Amino acid sequence: MKKYIFLWFASLSWIGANAQLNSKAYISNYGELNNSFFLIKHQKPVKVAFLGGSITDMKGWRELVMATLEKQYPKVKFSFLNAGIPSLGSLPHAFRLKKDVLDKGKVDLLFVESAVNDRVNETSEKIQRRALEGLIRQSLASNPEMDLVMMAFVDPDKMDDYHAGRVPVEVQVHEDMAKYYHLPFINLAKEVTDRINAGEFTWEKDFKNLHPAPFGQELYAHTIQALLLHNEGLKQKGMKIRKLPEAMDKGNYSHGNYYGIQHAESLKGFVQRPDWTPADGVSARNGFNHVPVLEGSSAGDAFVLDFDGHVIGIASLAGPDAGIVEYTIDGKSYPALDLYTQWSKGLHLPWYKLLADDLGEGKHRLELKISGQKNESSGGHAVRLVNFLIN
């Protein structure tokens, strides 16, 4: 085993005289990557997918891990899927998993992270738990031999929580899911906090941002590689089938999926635009340009949607003119939802929101209209939907 250590860690410049803590302390081996390494050791093709937000999508830890795997095991044919989309957390992940990951072929190893965006997107703990549990159950239902790794990245809010003596909610949710479903969990939020407190480096000069500088990206990659190295040293006797235990929350989103905007009916003012792209000079995220959009722009614009399932939500593009929606489900009124966000001024942000949960199985009817009210910072009443979310 020792002959491999140089390959695993040679590129990581942050390791040096200042390193006092061991990354292994931040890895909880609630489960193993038995199947991935059984395939690797038998030189079978391995597909690795990365599901997360902008920290996953950007150039950094993901590419370092990919390069390490290819260099470490040159006789294995790896294929990699980048399913990172900036701004998205656990709720979007649960409903886009099928389209963005599972429909693209059998996945052997899946890395999952949503803790940073769940905080800034104000995703409730209940929704986080239902989304992550649904994601795990949907993944293993599609391939019971899939290995998953749960990860929690760092941001200043999580560091503040640790300094106040409490575990960040998002980190706890990730770990709880990993523990219950016997998956490895990497707590990078705690590791970065502890290393800074130990004086190994600083946030301002070295890590710099929740979108880590190259220094921070190498730290993330180092800890992930420590997990891989641990699993390389284990004995794999054969492929193991993961059996799903009883769900922690029966309301989890294990059947989460997109439901096309073409299903909206009785359109009043709303228009189906088959190839929408921003016309106001403000950008949209990659993957949300030249896409079909259901667009309404004036107060009173409305539509009706019949759907089957106990959850209904929307995936919208919340730009500088984002409006407020009012809606009823099965005749029951719900609080109005303001789609304008703190980032909307400079970006048509993909903004995923649940309209209702726990509706009960069966058919339901959503009636939605654009409110005459608007956020004082918004330049209009626009509602642009790219998908509905159903479970």
Coordinates of C-alpha atoms in Angstrom, one line a residue:
M1 CA 0.0 0.0 0.0
K2 CA 2.8 2.5 0.8
K3 CA 3.9 2.7 -2.8
Y4 CA 0.7 4.5 -3.6
I5 CA 0.9 7.2 -1.1
F6 CA 3.0 9.5 -3.2
L7 CA 0.6 9.3 -6.1
W8 CA -2.3 10.2 -3.8
F9 CA -0.8 13.2 -2.1
A10 CA 2.0 14.6 -4.3
S11 CA 0.0 17.5 -5.7
L12 CA -1.2 18.9 -2.5
S13 CA 0.8 22.0 -1.7
W14 CA -0.9 22.9 1.6
I15 CA 0.5 19.9 3.4
G16 CA 3.6 21.0 5.2
A17 CA 5.0 22.2 8.5
N18 CA 1.7 23.9 9.5
A19 CA -0.4 20.7 9.2
Q20 CA -1.3 19.5 12.7
L21 CA -4.6 17.7 12.2
N22 CA -5.3 14.5 10.4
S23 CA -8.0 14.5 7.8
K24 CA -9.1 11.0 8.8
A25 CA -10.7 12.6 11.9
Y26 CA -13.3 14.3 9.6
I27 CA -14.3 11.2 7.7
S28 CA -17.0 9.0 9.2
N29 CA -16.9 5.6 7.7
Y30 CA -20.6 4.7 8.3
G31 CA -20.3 2.7 5.1
E32 CA -17.7 1.7 2.6
L33 CA -17.1 2.1 -1.1
N34 CA -16.9 -1.6 -1.5
N35 CA -18.4 -1.9 -5.0
S36 CA -16.5 0.9 -6.6
F37 CA -13.2 -0.5 -5.4
F38 CA -14.2 -4.1 -6.4
L39 CA -14.7 -2.7 -9.9
I40 CA -11.4 -0.8 -9.8
K41 CA -9.4 -3.7 -8.5
H42 CA -10.8 -5.9 -11.3
Q43 CA -10.2 -3.2 -13.9
K44 CA -13.8 -2.8 -14.8
P45 CA -15.2 0.5 -16.1
V46 CA -16.3 2.9 -13.3
K47 CA -18.6 5.9 -13.7
V48 CA -18.3 8.6 -11.1
A49 CA -20.9 11.4 -10.8
F50 CA -20.6 14.6 -8.8
L51 CA -23.9 16.2 -7.6
G52 CA -23.7 19.6 -6.0
G53 CA -23.7 23.4 -6.5
S54 CA -21.2 25.9 -7.7
I55 CA -18.3 24.5 -5.6
T56 CA -18.8 21.1 -7.4
D57 CA -19.2 22.7 -10.8
M58 CA -16.2 25.0 -10.6
K59 CA -12.7 24.1 -11.4
G60 CA -11.1 22.6 -8.3
W61 CA -11.6 19.6 -6.1
R62 CA -13.7 17.6 -8.5
E63 CA -11.0 17.8 -11.2
L64 CA -8.3 16.9 -8.7
V65 CA -10.2 13.8 -7.6
M66 CA -10.8 12.8 -11.2
A67 CA -7.1 13.2 -12.1
T68 CA -6.0 11.3 -9.1
L69 CA -8.3 8.3 -9.9
E70 CA -7.0 8.2 -13.5
K71 CA -3.4 8.4 -12.4
Q72 CA -3.8 6.0 -9.6
Y73 CA -5.5 3.4 -11.7
P74 CA -4.4 3.8 -15.3
K75 CA -5.8 0.5 -16.4
V76 CA -9.4 1.4 -15.3
K77 CA -11.7 3.2 -17.8
F78 CA -13.3 6.0 -15.8
S79 CA -16.1 8.1 -17.0
F80 CA -17.1 11.3 -15.1
L81 CA -20.3 13.2 -14.9
N82 CA -20.4 16.8 -13.6
A83 CA -23.9 17.3 -12.3
G84 CA -23.0 20.5 -10.4
I85 CA -25.2 23.5 -11.0
P86 CA -24.5 26.8 -9.2
S87 CA -27.1 27.9 -6.6
L88 CA -28.8 24.5 -6.3
G89 CA -29.1 22.5 -3.0
S90 CA -30.9 19.5 -1.7
L91 CA -34.4 20.3 -2.9
P92 CA -33.4 20.9 -6.5
H93 CA -31.1 17.8 -6.4
A94 CA -33.9 15.5 -5.4
F95 CA -36.1 16.6 -8.3
R96 CA -33.4 16.9 -10.9
L97 CA -31.6 13.7 -10.0
K98 CA -33.4 11.5 -12.6
K99 CA -32.8 13.9 -15.5
D100 CA -29.3 15.2 -14.7
V101 CA -27.8 11.9 -13.3
L102 CA -29.8 8.7 -13.4
D103 CA -31.0 9.1 -17.0
K104 CA -27.4 9.5 -18.2
G105 CA -26.4 5.9 -17.5
K106 CA -25.5 3.6 -14.6
V107 CA -23.5 5.4 -11.9
D108 CA -21.1 3.5 -9.7
L109 CA -20.0 6.2 -7.4
L110 CA -21.9 9.4 -6.5
F111 CA -20.6 12.4 -4.5
V112 CA -23.4 14.5 -3.0
E113 CA -23.2 18.0 -1.4
S114 CA -25.8 20.6 -0.7
A115 CA -25.0 22.1 2.7
V116 CA -23.7 25.5 1.6
N117 CA -26.7 26.3 -0.7
D118 CA -29.3 24.9 1.7
R119 CA -28.3 27.6 4.1
V120 CA -28.4 30.5 1.8
N121 CA -31.5 29.2 0.0
E122 CA -33.3 29.1 3.3
T123 CA -34.3 25.5 2.9
S124 CA -36.0 24.2 6.0
E125 CA -34.6 21.3 7.9
K126 CA -37.7 19.2 7.2
I127 CA -37.3 19.8 3.4
Q128 CA -33.6 19.1 3.6
R129 CA -34.2 15.8 5.3
R130 CA -36.9 14.8 2.9
A131 CA -34.9 15.9 -0.1
L132 CA -31.6 14.1 0.8
E133 CA -33.4 10.9 1.9
G134 CA -35.3 10.9 -1.3
L135 CA -32.2 11.4 -3.3
I136 CA -30.4 8.5 -1.5
R137 CA -33.4 6.2 -1.9
Q138 CA -33.9 7.1 -5.6
S139 CA -30.3 6.6 -6.3
L140 CA -30.2 3.1 -4.7
A141 CA -33.5 2.1 -6.2
S142 CA -32.0 2.8 -9.6
N143 CA -28.8 0.9 -8.8
P144 CA -28.6 -1.0 -5.5
E145 CA -24.8 -1.4 -6.1
M146 CA -24.2 2.3 -6.2
D147 CA -21.7 3.8 -3.7
L148 CA -22.6 7.3 -2.4
V149 CA -20.4 9.8 -0.4
M150 CA -22.1 12.5 1.6
M151 CA -20.1 15.7 2.0
A152 CA -20.6 19.0 3.8
F153 CA -18.5 22.0 2.6
V154 CA -17.7 25.0 4.7
D155 CA -19.0 28.6 4.7
P156 CA -18.7 31.4 7.3
D157 CA -22.1 30.7 8.8
K158 CA -21.1 27.1 9.6
M159 CA -17.9 28.3 11.1
D160 CA -19.9 30.7 13.3
D161 CA -22.1 27.8 14.4
Y162 CA -19.1 25.7 15.4
H163 CA -17.6 28.6 17.3
A164 CA -20.9 29.0 19.2
G165 CA -20.7 25.3 20.2
R166 CA -23.4 24.0 17.9
V167 CA -23.4 21.7 14.9
P168 CA -24.8 23.4 11.8
V169 CA -28.2 22.1 10.8
E170 CA -27.2 21.3 7.3
V171 CA -24.1 19.4 8.4
Q172 CA -26.2 17.4 10.9
V173 CA -28.7 16.5 8.3
H174 CA -26.1 15.2 5.9
E175 CA -24.5 13.2 8.6
D176 CA -27.8 11.7 9.9
M177 CA -28.6 10.5 6.4
A178 CA -25.1 9.0 5.9
K179 CA -25.3 7.2 9.3
Y180 CA -28.8 5.8 8.7
Y181 CA -28.1 4.6 5.2
H182 CA -24.5 3.4 6.0
L183 CA -22.7 5.8 3.7
P184 CA -19.3 7.6 4.2
F185 CA -19.6 11.2 5.4
I186 CA -16.9 13.9 5.0
N187 CA -17.3 16.9 7.3
L188 CA -15.2 19.5 5.5
A189 CA -17.0 22.3 7.3
K190 CA -15.6 21.1 10.6
E191 CA -12.2 20.3 9.2
V192 CA -11.6 23.8 7.8
T193 CA -12.9 25.4 11.0
D194 CA -10.6 23.3 13.2
R195 CA -7.5 23.8 11.0
I196 CA -8.0 27.6 11.0
N197 CA -8.5 27.5 14.8
A198 CA -5.3 25.5 15.1
G199 CA -3.4 28.2 13.2
E200 CA -2.6 26.1 10.1
F201 CA -3.9 28.8 7.7
T202 CA -6.4 31.6 7.6
W203 CA -9.7 32.1 5.8
E204 CA -8.8 35.6 4.5
K205 CA -5.3 34.8 3.1
D206 CA -5.6 31.2 2.2
F207 CA -9.1 29.7 1.9
K208 CA -10.6 33.2 1.0
N209 CA -14.2 32.3 0.1
L210 CA -16.9 29.7 0.3
H211 CA -15.9 29.2 -3.3
P212 CA -12.4 28.1 -2.2
A213 CA -9.2 29.4 -3.6
P214 CA -7.0 26.7 -5.2
F215 CA -5.5 26.2 -1.7
G216 CA -9.0 25.3 -0.3
Q217 CA -9.8 23.1 -3.3
E218 CA -6.6 21.1 -2.7
L219 CA -7.6 20.7 1.0
Y220 CA -11.1 19.3 -0.1
A221 CA -9.4 17.0 -2.6
H222 CA -6.9 15.8 0.0
T223 CA -9.6 14.7 2.4
I224 CA -11.7 13.0 -0.3
Q225 CA -8.5 11.2 -1.4
A226 CA -8.0 10.1 2.2
L227 CA -11.4 8.5 2.1
L228 CA -10.5 6.7 -1.2
L229 CA -7.2 5.6 0.2
H230 CA -8.9 4.1 3.2
N231 CA -11.3 2.1 1.0
E232 CA -8.5 1.0 -1.3
G233 CA -7.0 -0.8 1.7
L234 CA -10.1 -2.8 2.5
K235 CA -10.9 -6.3 1.2
Q236 CA -13.7 -6.5 -1.4
K237 CA -15.0 -10.1 -1.8
G238 CA -17.6 -9.2 -4.3
M239 CA -20.3 -6.7 -5.3
K240 CA -22.8 -6.0 -2.5
I241 CA -26.4 -5.2 -3.0
R242 CA -27.7 -2.4 -0.8
K243 CA -31.1 -3.1 0.7
L244 CA -33.1 0.0 1.5
P245 CA -34.3 0.2 5.1
E246 CA -37.6 1.6 6.1
A247 CA -37.7 5.3 5.3
M248 CA -36.9 7.7 8.1
D249 CA -39.7 10.0 6.8
K250 CA -42.4 8.5 4.6
G251 CA -42.8 12.0 3.1
N252 CA -39.3 11.9 1.5
Y253 CA -38.9 12.8 -2.1
S254 CA -37.8 9.3 -3.4
H255 CA -40.1 9.8 -6.5
G256 CA -39.1 13.4 -7.1
N257 CA -39.0 14.3 -10.7
Y258 CA -39.6 17.2 -13.1
Y259 CA -43.1 17.7 -14.6
G260 CA -43.1 19.5 -17.9
I261 CA -44.4 23.1 -18.2
Q262 CA -46.4 21.9 -21.2
H263 CA -48.9 20.4 -18.8
A264 CA -50.1 23.8 -17.7
E265 CA -53.6 24.6 -19.1
S266 CA -56.1 27.4 -19.3
L267 CA -53.3 29.9 -19.9
K268 CA -54.2 33.5 -19.3
G269 CA -51.3 35.8 -20.3
F270 CA -48.8 33.0 -19.8
V271 CA -46.9 31.9 -23.0
Q272 CA -44.9 28.8 -23.7
R273 CA -41.5 30.0 -25.0
P274 CA -39.6 27.1 -26.6
D275 CA -36.2 28.8 -26.7
W276 CA -36.0 31.4 -23.9
T277 CA -32.8 33.3 -23.3
P278 CA -32.4 36.6 -21.4
A279 CA -33.3 39.7 -23.4
D280 CA -32.3 42.2 -20.7
G281 CA -28.5 41.8 -20.8
V282 CA -28.6 39.9 -17.4
S283 CA -27.1 36.4 -17.6
A284 CA -28.6 33.0 -16.6
R285 CA -26.9 30.0 -15.2
N286 CA -25.4 27.4 -17.6
G287 CA -28.1 25.0 -18.5
F288 CA -30.8 27.7 -18.2
N289 CA -30.2 29.5 -21.5
H290 CA -32.1 28.5 -24.7
V291 CA -34.6 26.4 -22.7
P292 CA -38.4 26.1 -22.8
V293 CA -40.0 28.5 -20.4
L294 CA -43.6 29.1 -19.3
E295 CA -43.6 32.9 -19.0
G296 CA -46.1 35.4 -17.6
S297 CA -45.2 39.1 -17.3
S298 CA -48.3 40.9 -16.1
A299 CA -50.3 41.0 -12.9
G300 CA -53.3 38.7 -13.3
D301 CA -51.6 36.3 -15.7
A302 CA -52.7 32.8 -14.7
F303 CA -52.8 29.1 -15.5
V304 CA -54.1 25.8 -14.1
L305 CA -52.1 22.6 -13.6
D306 CA -53.5 19.2 -12.8
F307 CA -51.0 16.8 -11.3
D308 CA -50.7 13.5 -9.5
G309 CA -48.7 13.3 -6.2
H310 CA -48.4 14.6 -2.7
V311 CA -45.8 17.4 -3.5
I312 CA -45.9 20.3 -6.0
G313 CA -43.2 22.9 -6.6
I314 CA -41.8 25.1 -9.2
A315 CA -38.3 25.6 -10.8
S316 CA -38.3 29.3 -11.8
L317 CA -35.8 31.8 -13.2
A318 CA -35.8 34.6 -10.7
G319 CA -34.3 37.6 -12.5
P320 CA -34.4 41.4 -12.0
D321 CA -38.1 41.6 -12.8
A322 CA -39.2 38.5 -10.8
G323 CA -42.8 38.8 -9.5
I324 CA -45.0 37.3 -6.7
V325 CA -47.3 34.4 -7.3
E326 CA -50.6 33.7 -5.6
Y327 CA -52.1 30.2 -5.7
T328 CA -54.6 27.7 -4.5
I329 CA -54.4 23.9 -4.5
D330 CA -57.7 22.0 -4.6
G331 CA -59.4 25.3 -3.8
K332 CA -57.3 26.0 -0.6
S333 CA -55.4 29.3 -0.6
Y334 CA -51.7 29.4 0.4
P335 CA -49.4 32.3 1.3
A336 CA -48.2 34.3 -1.7
L337 CA -44.6 33.5 -2.8
D338 CA -42.2 36.3 -3.7
L339 CA -39.8 35.0 -6.3
Y340 CA -37.4 37.9 -6.2
T341 CA -34.1 37.0 -4.4
Q342 CA -31.0 38.8 -3.1
W343 CA -29.2 37.7 -6.3
S344 CA -32.0 38.6 -8.8
K345 CA -30.7 42.0 -9.7
G346 CA -27.7 40.6 -11.5
L347 CA -28.8 37.1 -12.4
H348 CA -31.8 35.0 -13.7
L349 CA -31.3 32.6 -10.8
P350 CA -32.6 29.1 -10.9
W351 CA -34.9 29.2 -7.9
Y352 CA -36.6 26.0 -6.8
K353 CA -39.5 26.3 -4.3
L354 CA -42.1 23.9 -3.0
L355 CA -45.7 25.3 -3.2
A356 CA -47.1 22.5 -1.0
D357 CA -46.2 19.2 0.7
D358 CA -48.1 16.4 2.3
L359 CA -51.1 16.8 -0.1
G360 CA -52.0 13.1 0.0
E361 CA -51.7 10.7 -2.9
G362 CA -53.9 11.2 -5.9
K363 CA -54.9 13.9 -8.3
H364 CA -54.7 17.6 -7.4
R365 CA -55.2 21.0 -9.1
L366 CA -53.0 24.0 -8.8
E367 CA -54.4 27.4 -9.8
L368 CA -51.7 30.0 -10.0
K369 CA -51.7 33.7 -10.9
I370 CA -49.3 36.6 -10.8
S371 CA -50.0 39.0 -7.9
G372 CA -50.6 42.7 -8.4
Q373 CA -48.1 43.2 -5.6
K374 CA -44.3 43.0 -6.2
N375 CA -41.0 43.2 -4.3
E376 CA -39.9 46.8 -4.0
S377 CA -36.6 45.9 -5.6
S378 CA -38.1 44.1 -8.6
G379 CA -38.5 45.8 -11.9
G380 CA -41.6 43.9 -12.9
H381 CA -44.0 41.0 -12.3
A382 CA -42.4 38.3 -14.4
V383 CA -42.8 34.6 -13.6
R384 CA -40.7 32.2 -15.7
L385 CA -41.0 28.5 -15.0
V386 CA -38.7 25.9 -16.5
N387 CA -40.3 22.9 -14.7
F388 CA -42.8 21.8 -12.1
L389 CA -41.6 19.6 -9.3
I390 CA -43.8 16.6 -8.3
N391 CA -43.3 13.5 -6.1

